[in-house]
């Protein structure tokens, strides 16, 4: 079966075309707390961007705003040429092309892994069950857990559940994958298998935006590191520059703490 991730580019070099994601002066406020403060960010098609920073810096809020899980208060977010407003049709269209992987898997416990993967293509895209099943098996093979297709989430390890969550997102054949600290809920020995799956996606040219503290993964995979603190982007650069010569004291302090 010839299945490809939508519009994936084999080259890891960002292309000089209209950005696939654009944030302009984005703000997010919870009561009196400002989680995002005037964030500007441009992501090119095929680019792999790692967002890092201390807890509470706005990393997860930013990535959740891109998928409109969180609604931004001010500024503009444009994904695939479509601005995220309160228009339900536009939000649904963006979500169809944007896969999201969370910290805590979010698999339906009463469904098998295969059925978890089939559900969204059938309900959202109107794909028939047999076609959805073929997609699911293909991507479960891709993340190396096809032999677990008939099991329920509770029967899988944490690493297997997270790979199932990645396969489920891929079954929608997205243009963009968003990862919100995908290894933070895993035991250390399970982290590697999930990161290896994500590296494989990166090598295919999938546009990826990932919040993580896995700095070894960031060095190997990222085209760009974005460092946040107190709801703002403090600096951004290629991995070699960020890790060897960060330009701000705040980033240097952060790296001293985690490396």
Coordinates of C-alpha atoms in Angstrom, one line a residue:
X1 CA 0.0 0.0 0.0
X2 CA 1.5 3.3 -1.1
X3 CA 0.9 5.7 1.9
X4 CA 2.9 8.8 2.3
X5 CA 2.8 11.6 4.9
X6 CA 1.2 14.6 3.3
X7 CA 3.6 16.9 1.5
X8 CA 6.7 15.6 3.4
X9 CA 9.9 16.8 2.0
X10 CA 13.0 14.6 2.1
X11 CA 15.4 17.5 2.6
X12 CA 15.8 18.8 6.1
X13 CA 16.7 22.3 4.8
X14 CA 13.9 24.8 5.3
X15 CA 12.5 26.0 1.9
X16 CA 12.1 29.7 0.9
X17 CA 8.3 29.7 0.6
X18 CA 5.4 30.8 2.6
X19 CA 5.8 29.6 6.2
X20 CA 3.6 26.7 7.2
X21 CA 3.2 28.3 10.6
X22 CA 3.3 32.0 11.5
X23 CA 2.7 33.6 14.9
X24 CA 2.5 37.4 15.1
X25 CA 2.5 39.1 18.5
X26 CA 0.6 36.2 20.1
X27 CA -0.6 36.8 23.7
X28 CA -2.4 34.3 26.0
X29 CA -3.7 35.5 29.4
X30 CA -5.2 33.4 32.2
X31 CA -6.9 35.9 34.6
X32 CA -4.0 38.1 35.7
X33 CA -1.3 35.7 34.5
X34 CA 0.2 36.3 31.0
X35 CA 1.3 32.9 29.7
X36 CA 2.4 34.3 26.3
X37 CA 3.6 37.8 25.8
X38 CA 3.9 39.0 22.2
X39 CA 5.3 35.9 20.6
X40 CA 6.5 36.1 17.0
X41 CA 7.6 32.8 15.4
X42 CA 7.9 31.6 11.8
X43 CA 8.2 27.9 10.9
X44 CA 9.1 26.8 7.4
X45 CA 7.7 23.7 5.7
X46 CA 9.8 20.6 6.6
X47 CA 11.5 22.4 9.5
X48 CA 12.2 20.7 12.8
X49 CA 11.9 23.2 15.7
X50 CA 12.6 22.3 19.4
X51 CA 11.1 24.6 22.0
X52 CA 12.8 24.5 25.4
X53 CA 12.9 26.5 28.5
X54 CA 12.1 26.4 32.3
X55 CA 8.8 25.2 33.6
X56 CA 6.1 27.8 33.3
X57 CA 7.9 29.6 30.4
X58 CA 4.9 29.2 28.0
X59 CA 6.2 26.3 25.9
X60 CA 3.1 24.1 26.1
X61 CA 0.7 27.0 25.9
X62 CA 2.3 28.1 22.7
X63 CA 2.1 24.7 21.0
X64 CA -1.5 24.2 22.2
X65 CA -2.5 27.6 20.8
X66 CA -1.2 26.5 17.4
X67 CA -3.8 23.7 17.4
X68 CA -6.4 26.0 19.0
X69 CA -6.6 23.7 22.1
X70 CA -5.9 27.0 23.9
X71 CA -7.4 30.1 22.4
X72 CA -5.0 33.0 22.1
X73 CA -6.2 36.4 23.3
X74 CA -4.3 38.7 20.9
X75 CA -2.2 38.5 17.8
X76 CA -2.4 36.2 14.8
X77 CA -1.7 32.5 14.2
X78 CA -1.7 31.3 10.6
X79 CA -1.3 27.6 9.9
X80 CA -1.2 26.3 6.3
X81 CA -2.3 29.7 5.1
X82 CA -5.4 29.7 7.3
X83 CA -5.8 32.1 10.2
X84 CA -7.0 30.6 13.5
X85 CA -10.0 32.6 14.6
X86 CA -13.2 31.5 16.3
X87 CA -14.5 30.1 13.0
X88 CA -15.2 26.5 13.8
X89 CA -14.7 25.3 10.2
X90 CA -11.2 26.9 10.0
X91 CA -10.2 25.4 13.3
X92 CA -11.4 21.9 12.1
X93 CA -9.5 22.4 8.8
X94 CA -6.3 23.2 10.7
X95 CA -6.7 20.3 13.0
X96 CA -7.2 17.9 10.1
X97 CA -3.7 18.8 8.9
X98 CA -2.0 19.0 12.3
X99 CA -1.2 16.0 14.4
X100 CA -0.8 16.4 18.2
X101 CA 1.0 14.1 20.6
X102 CA 0.5 14.9 24.3
X103 CA 2.4 14.0 27.5
X104 CA -0.2 11.5 28.7
X105 CA -1.0 9.5 25.5
X106 CA -4.8 10.2 25.7
X107 CA -5.7 6.9 24.1
X108 CA -9.3 5.7 24.5
X109 CA -9.0 2.9 27.1
X110 CA -12.1 0.9 25.9
X111 CA -10.8 0.7 22.3
X112 CA -8.0 -1.5 20.9
X113 CA -4.9 0.2 19.6
X114 CA -6.2 -0.5 16.0
X115 CA -9.5 1.1 16.8
X116 CA -7.9 4.1 18.4
X117 CA -6.0 4.7 15.2
X118 CA -9.0 4.1 12.9
X119 CA -11.4 6.4 14.8
X120 CA -10.4 9.9 13.6
X121 CA -9.8 9.0 9.9
X122 CA -13.3 7.5 9.8
X123 CA -15.1 10.2 11.8
X124 CA -13.3 13.3 10.7
X125 CA -12.2 12.4 7.1
X126 CA -15.0 10.0 6.3
X127 CA -12.7 7.2 5.3
X128 CA -14.2 3.8 5.1
X129 CA -13.3 1.2 7.8
X130 CA -11.2 -0.9 5.5
X131 CA -9.1 2.0 4.2
X132 CA -8.8 3.3 7.8
X133 CA -7.6 -0.1 8.9
X134 CA -5.0 -0.2 6.2
X135 CA -3.7 3.2 7.3
X136 CA -3.6 2.2 10.9
X137 CA -1.7 -1.0 10.2
X138 CA 0.7 0.9 8.0
X139 CA 1.5 3.5 10.7
X140 CA 1.6 0.9 13.5
X141 CA 4.3 -0.9 11.5
X142 CA 6.0 2.5 11.1
X143 CA 6.3 2.9 14.8
X144 CA 7.1 -0.8 15.3
X145 CA 4.1 -1.9 17.3
X146 CA 1.9 -3.5 14.7
X147 CA 2.0 -6.7 16.8
X148 CA 0.1 -4.8 19.5
X149 CA -2.8 -3.7 17.3
X150 CA -5.4 -6.0 19.0
X151 CA -4.5 -5.0 22.5
X152 CA -6.0 -2.4 24.7
X153 CA -3.9 0.6 26.0
X154 CA -3.7 -0.8 29.5
X155 CA -1.9 -3.9 28.1
X156 CA 0.9 -1.8 26.7
X157 CA 4.0 -0.2 28.3
X158 CA 4.2 3.6 28.5
X159 CA 6.6 3.7 25.5
X160 CA 4.3 1.5 23.4
X161 CA 1.3 3.7 24.3
X162 CA 3.1 6.8 23.3
X163 CA 4.2 5.2 20.0
X164 CA 0.5 4.2 19.5
X165 CA -0.5 7.8 20.1
X166 CA 2.1 8.9 17.4
X167 CA 0.6 6.3 15.0
X168 CA -2.9 7.6 15.7
X169 CA -1.8 11.1 14.8
X170 CA -0.1 10.0 11.7
X171 CA -3.3 8.2 10.5
X172 CA -4.7 11.6 9.7
X173 CA -1.7 12.1 7.4
X174 CA -0.9 15.5 8.8
X175 CA 1.3 18.2 7.3
X176 CA 2.5 19.2 10.8
X177 CA 3.3 17.2 13.9
X178 CA 3.2 18.9 17.3
X179 CA 4.7 17.2 20.3
X180 CA 4.1 18.5 23.9
X181 CA 6.8 16.9 26.1
X182 CA 6.1 13.4 24.6
X183 CA 8.6 11.6 26.9
X184 CA 8.0 13.4 30.2
X185 CA 5.5 10.8 31.5
X186 CA 7.7 7.8 30.6
X187 CA 10.2 5.8 32.6
X188 CA 13.8 6.5 31.5
X189 CA 14.2 3.1 29.7
X190 CA 11.1 3.9 27.6
X191 CA 12.2 7.3 26.4
X192 CA 14.6 6.0 23.8
X193 CA 12.1 4.0 21.8
X194 CA 9.8 7.1 21.5
X195 CA 12.7 9.4 20.5
X196 CA 13.8 6.9 17.9
X197 CA 10.3 7.0 16.4
X198 CA 10.4 10.8 16.3
X199 CA 13.8 10.8 14.7
X200 CA 12.4 8.6 12.0
X201 CA 9.7 11.1 11.3
X202 CA 12.2 13.9 11.2
X203 CA 14.3 12.1 8.6
X204 CA 11.3 11.9 6.3
X205 CA 11.0 15.7 6.3
X206 CA 7.8 16.0 8.4
X207 CA 7.3 19.6 9.8
X208 CA 7.8 19.1 13.5
X209 CA 7.4 21.5 16.5
X210 CA 8.4 19.8 19.7
X211 CA 8.4 20.9 23.4
X212 CA 11.0 18.8 25.2
X213 CA 13.8 18.8 27.7
X214 CA 15.6 16.0 25.8
X215 CA 18.6 18.0 24.7
X216 CA 20.4 15.1 23.1
X217 CA 17.4 14.7 20.8
X218 CA 17.4 18.4 20.1
X219 CA 21.1 18.4 19.1
X220 CA 20.5 15.6 16.7
X221 CA 17.2 16.4 15.1
X222 CA 16.5 20.2 15.3
X223 CA 17.0 22.7 12.6
X224 CA 16.4 25.4 15.2
X225 CA 16.2 25.7 18.9
X226 CA 13.7 28.2 20.4
X227 CA 14.3 29.1 24.0
X228 CA 11.5 30.6 26.0
X229 CA 11.2 32.2 29.4
X230 CA 8.3 34.1 31.1
X231 CA 6.0 33.7 28.1
X232 CA 8.4 35.2 25.5
X233 CA 11.0 33.9 23.1
X234 CA 14.4 34.9 24.5
X235 CA 16.5 33.6 21.7
X236 CA 16.5 31.1 18.8
X237 CA 19.3 29.7 16.7
X238 CA 20.7 26.5 15.2
X239 CA 21.6 23.7 17.7
X240 CA 25.4 24.1 17.3
X241 CA 25.2 27.8 18.2
X242 CA 22.6 27.4 21.0
X243 CA 24.5 24.7 22.8
X244 CA 28.0 26.1 22.3
X245 CA 27.4 29.9 22.4
X246 CA 24.0 30.9 23.7
X247 CA 23.5 34.7 23.4
X248 CA 21.7 35.4 26.6
X249 CA 22.5 34.9 30.3
X250 CA 19.1 33.2 30.8
X251 CA 19.8 30.5 28.2
X252 CA 23.3 30.0 29.6
X253 CA 21.9 29.5 33.1
X254 CA 19.3 27.1 31.8
X255 CA 21.8 25.0 29.9
X256 CA 24.1 24.8 33.0
X257 CA 21.2 23.4 35.0
X258 CA 20.2 20.6 32.5
X259 CA 23.4 19.6 30.8

